[in-house]
CSV table of C-alpha atoms in Angstrom, one decimal:
chain,number,residue,atom,x,y,z
A,1359,SER,CA,88.8,69.7,128.2
A,1360,GLY,CA,91.1,72.4,127.3
A,1361,LEU,CA,93.2,70.1,124.8
A,1362,LEU,CA,90.2,68.4,123.6
A,1363,SER,CA,88.7,71.9,122.7
A,1364,ARG,CA,92.1,72.9,121.1
A,1365,LEU,CA,92.0,69.7,119.1
A,1366,GLN,CA,88.3,70.0,118.1
A,1367,THR,CA,89.3,73.8,116.9
A,1368,SER,CA,92.2,72.7,115.0
A,1369,ALA,CA,90.1,70.1,113.3
A,1370,LEU,CA,87.5,72.6,112.0
A,1371,THR,CA,90.4,74.7,110.9
A,1372,ILE,CA,91.9,71.9,108.8
A,1373,ARG,CA,88.3,70.9,107.3
A,1374,THR,CA,87.6,74.5,106.6
A,1375,LEU,CA,91.1,75.1,104.6
A,1376,SER,CA,90.9,71.7,103.0
A,1377,SER,CA,87.4,72.6,101.4
A,1378,SER,CA,88.0,76.1,100.4
A,1379,LYS,CA,88.9,76.8,96.8
A,1380,PRO,CA,92.5,76.1,95.8
A,1381,PHE,CA,94.6,79.1,95.2
A,1382,SER,CA,95.2,78.3,91.5
A,1383,GLN,CA,91.6,79.4,91.1
A,1384,ASN,CA,92.2,82.9,91.8
A,1385,ILE,CA,94.9,83.2,88.7
A,1386,PRO,CA,93.3,84.9,85.8
A,1387,SER,CA,93.6,82.7,82.8
A,1388,CYS,CA,95.8,83.6,79.9
A,1389,VAL,CA,96.4,82.6,76.6
A,1390,TRP,CA,99.8,81.3,77.6
A,1391,LYS,CA,101.0,79.3,80.3
A,1392,LEU,CA,103.8,79.4,82.8
A,1393,GLY,CA,105.7,76.4,83.1
A,1394,ARG,CA,108.4,74.9,85.1
A,1395,LEU,CA,111.5,76.4,86.7
A,1396,ASN,CA,114.1,76.1,83.8
A,1397,HIS,CA,117.3,77.3,85.6
A,1398,VAL,CA,118.8,80.0,88.0
A,1399,ALA,CA,121.7,81.9,86.6
A,1400,ILE,CA,124.5,82.8,88.7
A,1401,ALA,CA,127.2,85.1,87.6
A,1402,VAL,CA,130.8,84.0,88.5
A,1403,PRO,CA,134.0,86.1,88.4
A,1404,ASP,CA,136.0,82.8,87.8
A,1405,LEU,CA,134.2,79.9,85.6
A,1406,GLU,CA,136.8,77.4,86.3
A,1407,LYS,CA,136.6,77.6,90.0
A,1408,ALA,CA,132.7,77.7,89.8
A,1409,GLN,CA,132.7,74.5,87.6
A,1410,ALA,CA,135.1,72.8,90.0
A,1411,LEU,CA,132.9,73.6,93.0
A,1412,TYR,CA,129.7,71.9,91.9
A,1413,LYS,CA,131.6,69.3,90.0
A,1414,ASP,CA,134.6,67.9,92.2
A,1415,VAL,CA,133.3,69.4,95.6
A,1416,LEU,CA,129.4,68.9,95.4
A,1417,GLY,CA,129.3,65.9,92.8
A,1418,ALA,CA,127.1,67.4,90.2
A,1419,GLN,CA,127.1,66.8,86.5
A,1420,VAL,CA,128.6,69.8,84.9
A,1421,SER,CA,128.6,70.8,81.1
A,1422,GLU,CA,131.3,72.2,79.0
A,1423,THR,CA,131.6,75.7,78.6
A,1424,VAL,CA,129.9,77.4,76.0
A,1425,ALA,CA,130.3,80.9,74.3
A,1426,LEU,CA,127.0,82.8,73.3
A,1427,PRO,CA,128.7,86.1,71.7
A,1428,GLU,CA,125.2,87.4,70.6
A,1429,HIS,CA,124.6,87.6,74.6
A,1430,GLY,CA,127.9,88.2,75.5
A,1431,VAL,CA,128.5,85.1,78.1
A,1432,TYR,CA,130.3,81.9,78.8
A,1433,THR,CA,127.6,79.6,80.0
A,1434,VAL,CA,128.1,76.3,82.0
A,1435,PHE,CA,124.8,74.4,83.1
A,1436,VAL,CA,125.0,72.2,86.4
A,1437,GLU,CA,122.3,69.6,86.3
A,1438,LEU,CA,120.2,69.5,89.3
A,1439,GLY,CA,117.7,66.7,88.6
A,1440,ASN,CA,114.7,69.0,89.0
A,1441,THR,CA,116.1,71.8,87.3
A,1442,LYS,CA,119.8,73.6,86.5
A,1443,LEU,CA,121.9,76.1,87.5
A,1444,GLU,CA,123.4,78.4,84.7
A,1445,LEU,CA,127.1,79.4,85.6
A,1446,LEU,CA,127.6,83.0,83.5
A,1447,HIS,CA,130.8,84.6,83.0
A,1448,PRO,CA,131.7,87.5,80.8
A,1449,LEU,CA,132.5,87.3,77.2
A,1450,GLY,CA,133.8,90.8,76.1
A,1451,GLU,CA,133.9,94.4,77.5
A,1452,LYS,CA,130.1,94.9,76.3
A,1453,SER,CA,128.9,91.9,78.4
A,1454,PRO,CA,125.9,92.3,80.7
A,1455,ILE,CA,127.7,90.1,82.9
A,1456,ALA,CA,130.8,92.2,83.2
A,1457,SER,CA,128.9,95.1,84.4
A,1458,PHE,CA,127.1,93.0,87.1
A,1459,LEU,CA,130.3,91.5,88.2
A,1460,GLN,CA,131.8,95.1,88.5
A,1461,LYS,CA,129.0,95.8,91.2
A,1462,ASN,CA,129.0,92.2,92.7
A,1463,ARG,CA,132.6,91.2,92.8
A,1464,THR,CA,132.4,88.0,94.0
A,1465,GLY,CA,129.4,87.0,91.8
A,1466,GLY,CA,125.4,86.4,92.6
A,1467,MET,CA,122.1,85.3,91.5
A,1468,HIS,CA,121.9,87.0,88.4
A,1469,HIS,CA,118.4,85.8,86.9
A,1470,ILE,CA,115.6,83.0,86.9
A,1471,CYS,CA,114.2,81.0,83.9
A,1472,ILE,CA,111.0,79.9,83.8
A,1473,GLU,CA,109.5,78.2,80.8
A,1474,VAL,CA,106.2,79.2,79.0
A,1475,ASP,CA,104.4,77.3,76.1
A,1476,ASP,CA,103.9,80.5,73.8
A,1477,ILE,CA,106.5,83.3,74.4
A,1478,LYS,CA,104.9,85.4,71.5
A,1479,ALA,CA,101.4,85.4,73.1
A,1480,ALA,CA,103.5,85.9,76.7
A,1481,MET,CA,105.3,88.9,75.3
A,1482,THR,CA,101.9,90.5,73.8
A,1483,GLU,CA,99.8,90.0,77.1
A,1484,LEU,CA,102.9,91.2,79.4
A,1485,LYS,CA,103.1,94.5,77.2
A,1486,LYS,CA,99.4,95.1,77.6
A,1487,LYS,CA,100.1,94.4,81.6
A,1488,LYS,CA,102.9,97.1,81.4
A,1489,ILE,CA,105.5,94.9,82.1
A,1490,ARG,CA,108.6,95.9,80.1
A,1491,ILE,CA,110.5,93.6,78.0
A,1492,LEU,CA,114.3,94.1,77.6
A,1493,SER,CA,114.0,93.5,73.7
A,1494,GLU,CA,111.6,93.8,70.9
A,1495,GLU,CA,111.9,90.4,69.7
A,1496,PRO,CA,112.9,86.9,71.3
A,1497,LYS,CA,116.7,85.9,71.0
A,1498,ILE,CA,117.9,82.4,70.8
A,1499,GLY,CA,119.1,81.7,74.2
A,1500,ALA,CA,121.5,79.0,75.5
A,1501,HIS,CA,119.2,75.9,74.7
A,1502,GLY,CA,118.5,76.9,71.5
A,1503,LYS,CA,115.2,78.3,72.1
A,1504,PRO,CA,113.7,81.8,72.1
A,1505,VAL,CA,114.0,83.8,75.4
A,1506,ILE,CA,112.8,87.2,76.4
A,1507,PHE,CA,113.7,89.1,79.8
A,1508,LEU,CA,111.7,91.0,81.8
A,1509,HIS,CA,112.7,94.2,83.4
A,1510,PRO,CA,113.6,93.7,87.2
A,1511,LYS,CA,112.0,96.5,88.2
A,1512,ASP,CA,108.6,95.3,87.1
A,1513,CYS,CA,109.5,91.8,88.8
A,1514,HIS,CA,110.1,92.7,92.3
A,1515,GLY,CA,113.8,93.4,91.8
A,1516,VAL,CA,114.4,89.9,90.1
A,1517,LEU,CA,115.5,89.6,86.3
A,1518,VAL,CA,113.2,87.0,84.9
A,1519,GLU,CA,113.7,85.2,81.4
A,1520,LEU,CA,111.0,83.6,79.9
A,1521,GLU,CA,112.1,80.6,77.6
A,1522,GLN,CA,110.0,78.9,75.0
A,1523,ALA,CA,109.3,75.3,76.2
């Protein structure tokens, strides 16, 4: 009878949870919508070694290296099917990746990139919510689309890039 009682209690709990409001109903409505994870960026001290790891060891499809002087980086994208990894390497002494690698000599996760359907509306609303944006205007990112970065201190220690979908 102890087992039967526990099973009946579990069934009641499952019914209660499944009939309760979905989590998404607790999210306030916005003019703009947050989309899918576009990529996770990883700063690497040796771009060729990192490319070889993902391509030759793990068998991933890896792009050619692209220089983005306006961002001070070289980028390589690793296709993962449902998202991408962006390998970042410094381009020039003033590169933000160079300073990141000075603090993290072996490299590491640099930022995450999430798509948004309206980057200008996102900027306006985020500023009203006291989220600091690291530039006054969007810049063109590695995919040729407008991007902004949100201050990591306002995003629980994570540098967040928003990209126009």
